[in-house]
Amino acid sequence: MANQNSTKNLVCPFCSLHCDDIQVKTNGKKYNVVENISCRKKIESYNINRHSNTYPLMKNKIISLSDAIKKIKDIVNSHKEILILNHGIELSGLRSILNFASQHNSIIDHINSKYLFQNIGVVQRTGYIATSLTETKNRADTIIVIGNKIFDKSPRLIDKVLLPKHSLCSNKNNRNVILIGNFPIKIQKEIKNRCKLTNIKIDLDLVPDLLKNLQKEKGKAIKGVSANTEIKLKNIISKSKYLVTTWAASDFMKNKKPEIIINSICGYIVNLNQTQRAACMPISGSLADVTSSQAMTWMTGFPSRIKHVSNSFKHDRESYDSENLISKKNVDLVLHISTISPDKIEINKKIKNIVIGHPNSTFTNQPDIFIPVGIPGIDYEGIMFRTDNVVSVALKDVRNISLPNSQSILDKLA
Amino acid sequence: MITHLKSGHVYDPQNKIFNIKKDIYIEDGKIIDKKSIRSKIDKVINCADKIVMPGAIDLHTHIGGGKVNIARLMLEEFHNEADGNYDSSSIIAPSTIKTGLKYIEMGYTSCFEPALLPINARQAHAEMADIPFIDKGGYALLGNDDFFLSLLKNKASQSMINDYVAFILKATQSLGIKVVNPGGINAFKFNQRALNVDEKSKYYDITPREIVSKLTRAIYDLGVPHPLHVHCSNLGIPGNFLSTIETIKAANGLPIHLTHIQFQSYGNNGDRGFSSAAVEISNYLNKIENLTCDVGQIMFGQTVTMSGDSMSQHKNHKHAHPKKWMCMDIECDAGCGVVPFKYQDQSFVNALQWAIGLEIFLLAEDPWKVFLTTDHPNGAPFTSYPHLIKLLMDRSFRNDILNQLPEGILEHTILHTLKREYTLNEISIMTRAAPAQILGLKKKGNLSIGSDADITVYDKRKKDIEDMFAHPCYVLKDGHVVVENGRIKKYTWGKTHTVKPEYDKSIEKTLGKFFDKYHTMNLDNYIIKDDEMTRLVGNPIYVNDCKTKRKQ
């Protein structure tokens, strides 16, 4: 529990880097980030403010927690098809979701499954060669970044991993960074000031063609890439001792075939490894998607979109897609679990909606019942998984606003 | 509550009891002396026609951690085995719940994950926390991490290395230390594709021999009961028995455990350049006192191979079945590779691998030195143990299968000449008492007064030994009857076994600076604290004793 007016170490739950080097000043109720880091504002936005809801609400009126739980139990018992929609939660909460689902034969989906399945798809189709944040920091001499929103999602990726102060085995000042896509000028400048930058401004649908060309003597012309640029790229890549490609699958979702872009990147890296070392580092998990997919996989065999039927969990990527289920009203109750999401929760008024969420949760429409819960890493301890899937962090608590955690609520409902 | 196992035919090798009719009394999860009973006996289980053994122990099974989860995820198309009691995950990459249920059904009560990457330890423990019934633990991987290799390169003292090893055991809540392809995983990150025992890695200028030598010494000095658990260099490569022997020598006579030795016992003789070197390896096993091994028997059928050995798994990806695979470089710590594979009985190489594993079992003179494993799931899923036991105990059954293998295989194996049939005494040693002893689990693998009441009761009347071992009548975990006649009676959750040798804490300062500079998490977060194991990970720890105190 947080002390009055103290400086505490925050292990950040709000993006998939889960940085654990952040200090906050806290009086027990409010916290402020000490350092001037790029995601400071985002972290502080979870402080209680005049719009926060710290009491359970039913039809927008305050009720007691015990009444809220009683009402939810009644609703749960009177509904046939329950969808648990995970908007982000840590490991203990996930265990409770699984337990609840097994008691009530519920469906479970994660709000980011459609992005998650893009990267999982390649594992299930062909596999690939992956690397992790620390490997990239210490070994990479060439980094290819594909897509331009990756730095919005993981603001400290450049400072902590791509262009760090220290690197064990690579010359950090001699790194090549190749940006593929349409990157903001600010990012380009920042990178250019610190390493060798090559900027390939192309439509991401052309990435598979570009990667094909890089493996051939001569390929077909690609709009936005001159022959000289291709030669330059081939030269950088062939001299590379450890090349890393990084992307966020969500960047490709507006493209024609995101899975083909990802397949082409992974295939390219696999081919490079015939003679040299290279690896992929997909960035994902802004809403604890990695935590969810990891824990669900070890507990059921499947990363998401599962339903408990006759003593076991079944998986169906289409049938248990939350978007379809809600839009087609194939479920009659949605239980939203949202402990870290900054996004507005979509409430379809045609079906019952219960939200167990952090106090600053916002909605498109008011849910039938809302129970505010603490934020893992702010109000209570927990475990979350980083984007690279191999590192999990122990979240700490930095404030005490006397809210229950979602696990305890779910366990009462089960 | 007092439970009485009445008149069972007891096998308790540690106490030199073999097939002796005995009564066993249990209270509060422990085996008690009849004389200490003060209240009424609540439950009597008639064991008159039953065999009673301590719960079985699997000292090398991949049941938790990143690579296991990659396999579960990758092989989704195999997850269709719902049978009413379980989820639908496949037994080649089972969910945590299925892992626990299938193990306990066979009478296994303690299982150990042999490749716990320090950086991934929190995940591995969290996964294992969700495995019901069994006690568990893990061996932390060292020998490819950049910090350790930097220590060696900078000629750090043995005592500093010992401190680092002890720190890792504490920080990762591990029971032992394993080295996988010593130095090779790290060398692969620098594009070396092979690393023999006396070959120097290009970047660190260190040989696998030096790594094995330093780590075996550290384990010995710290008094950690389980010797260094070694996955040797050159796994799966024809002719690798020579580097296996050199790895044994690298221990300089100190205790060493070679794991899945079947994969390390290959010659390169004959027209196909692949032959059995089981005799050569067994000669070493039989003559060297401090050498133990587990076999890693293969069975025919679909499985998935998973290993920290990214160097060899990258090589193996060409054999993937189905055609997909994954390798990963991990956090300046280790690596991993997941390659699905189908062992085929009509493949010469696979058939000979099967024979080599059995040769090693049958040539081993001392069942206290060789352990029954399939390196689950690398050689086969752990559910094939009863079949493996039958292969060892029934020569005609073994030979029937051998005779169905490809023509010419008999010219490459001595298996058909080995008349030995394992006895129940020997099976009880190699699956209970011996693994408990080599892991330093004093209260496991035996039925002494005060030991944990993890007990398996088999039906002596069953004619088929495979059926008997696959379906015990009773399994007791911590004194609770959890399986009765094949049905789960009660869910229990085991604990995590660790050791915590003493060390000089100044190593944490050095390591802290290394983490601050080169890692992407801080040292404090890397360490899994004891209370975190209970509160967050979900697995309370049990600290086993080290043999000796730290030498100053």
PDB file of C-alpha atoms in Angstrom, chain A residues 131-143 161-162 164 166-172 174-176 239-244 277-279, chain B residues 144-147 149-150 183 185-191 203-204 328-335 514 518-519:
ATOM      1  CA  THR A 131      13.461 -11.857 -30.775  1.00  0.00           C
ATOM      2  CA  SER A 132      12.818  -9.837 -27.649  1.00  0.00           C
ATOM      3  CA  LEU A 133      13.341  -6.278 -26.415  1.00  0.00           C
ATOM      4  CA  THR A 134      16.661  -6.850 -24.641  1.00  0.00           C
ATOM      5  CA  GLU A 135      18.104  -8.827 -27.537  1.00  0.00           C
ATOM      6  CA  THR A 136      17.195  -5.981 -29.875  1.00  0.00           C
ATOM      7  CA  LYS A 137      18.667  -3.399 -27.545  1.00  0.00           C
ATOM      8  CA  ASN A 138      21.971  -5.211 -27.246  1.00  0.00           C
ATOM      9  CA  ARG A 139      22.488  -7.019 -30.517  1.00  0.00           C
ATOM     10  CA  ALA A 140      20.653  -5.282 -33.350  1.00  0.00           C
ATOM     11  CA  ASP A 141      22.733  -3.289 -35.816  1.00  0.00           C
ATOM     12  CA  THR A 142      19.902  -2.908 -38.337  1.00  0.00           C
ATOM     13  CA  ILE A 143      16.278  -2.321 -37.439  1.00  0.00           C
ATOM     14  CA  VAL A 161      15.106  -0.466 -27.194  1.00  0.00           C
ATOM     15  CA  LEU A 162      15.777   0.824 -30.680  1.00  0.00           C
ATOM     16  CA  PRO A 164      19.303   2.993 -26.263  1.00  0.00           C
ATOM     17  CA  HIS A 166      23.904   1.370 -23.844  1.00  0.00           C
ATOM     18  CA  SER A 167      24.218  -1.709 -25.987  1.00  0.00           C
ATOM     19  CA  LEU A 168      26.216  -4.797 -25.069  1.00  0.00           C
ATOM     20  CA  CYS A 169      27.230  -6.197 -28.422  1.00  0.00           C
ATOM     21  CA  SER A 170      26.376  -3.664 -31.093  1.00  0.00           C
ATOM     22  CA  ASN A 171      27.685  -0.187 -31.781  1.00  0.00           C
ATOM     23  CA  LYS A 172      24.678   1.898 -30.793  1.00  0.00           C
ATOM     24  CA  ASN A 174      26.302   2.947 -35.940  1.00  0.00           C
ATOM     25  CA  ARG A 175      22.812   1.473 -36.100  1.00  0.00           C
ATOM     26  CA  ASN A 176      20.823   1.519 -39.286  1.00  0.00           C
ATOM     27  CA  LYS A 239      26.253  -6.382 -44.000  1.00  0.00           C
ATOM     28  CA  SER A 240      24.011  -6.627 -40.979  1.00  0.00           C
ATOM     29  CA  LYS A 241      25.080  -8.938 -38.161  1.00  0.00           C
ATOM     30  CA  TYR A 242      21.735  -8.933 -36.367  1.00  0.00           C
ATOM     31  CA  LEU A 243      18.728  -7.479 -38.113  1.00  0.00           C
ATOM     32  CA  VAL A 244      15.391  -6.926 -36.408  1.00  0.00           C
ATOM     33  CA  ARG A 277      21.063 -13.636 -38.248  1.00  0.00           C
ATOM     34  CA  ALA A 278      17.809 -11.739 -38.225  1.00  0.00           C
ATOM     35  CA  ALA A 279      14.603 -11.867 -36.225  1.00  0.00           C
TER      36      ALA A 279
ATOM     37  CA  ASN B 144      24.269 -18.968 -22.544  1.00  0.00           C
ATOM     38  CA  ASP B 145      23.394 -15.732 -20.798  1.00  0.00           C
ATOM     39  CA  ASP B 146      25.578 -12.771 -21.604  1.00  0.00           C
ATOM     40  CA  PHE B 147      26.212 -11.927 -17.955  1.00  0.00           C
ATOM     41  CA  LEU B 149      29.664 -15.463 -20.355  1.00  0.00           C
ATOM     42  CA  SER B 150      31.038 -12.005 -19.524  1.00  0.00           C
ATOM     43  CA  GLY B 183      27.542 -21.524 -25.089  1.00  0.00           C
ATOM     44  CA  ILE B 185      22.664 -20.776 -28.004  1.00  0.00           C
ATOM     45  CA  ASN B 186      24.597 -17.582 -27.449  1.00  0.00           C
ATOM     46  CA  ALA B 187      26.977 -18.352 -30.320  1.00  0.00           C
ATOM     47  CA  PHE B 188      23.979 -18.863 -32.615  1.00  0.00           C
ATOM     48  CA  LYS B 189      22.999 -15.256 -31.925  1.00  0.00           C
ATOM     49  CA  PHE B 190      26.361 -14.363 -33.475  1.00  0.00           C
ATOM     50  CA  ASN B 191      25.618 -16.632 -36.439  1.00  0.00           C
ATOM     51  CA  TYR B 203      32.359 -13.399 -29.513  1.00  0.00           C
ATOM     52  CA  TYR B 204      33.171 -14.555 -25.980  1.00  0.00           C
ATOM     53  CA  MET B 328      13.444 -17.222 -30.607  1.00  0.00           C
ATOM     54  CA  ASP B 329      16.407 -15.311 -29.204  1.00  0.00           C
ATOM     55  CA  ILE B 330      15.553 -14.345 -25.675  1.00  0.00           C
ATOM     56  CA  GLU B 331      16.656 -11.390 -23.592  1.00  0.00           C
ATOM     57  CA  CYS B 332      20.444 -11.969 -23.609  1.00  0.00           C
ATOM     58  CA  ASP B 333      19.429 -14.892 -21.442  1.00  0.00           C
ATOM     59  CA  ALA B 334      18.738 -17.901 -23.640  1.00  0.00           C
ATOM     60  CA  GLY B 335      16.754 -19.006 -26.669  1.00  0.00           C
ATOM     61  CA  PHE B 514      24.428  -4.764 -15.640  1.00  0.00           C
ATOM     62  CA  TYR B 518      21.733  -3.538 -20.703  1.00  0.00           C
ATOM     63  CA  HIS B 519      18.384  -5.011 -19.725  1.00  0.00           C
TER      64      HIS B 519
END
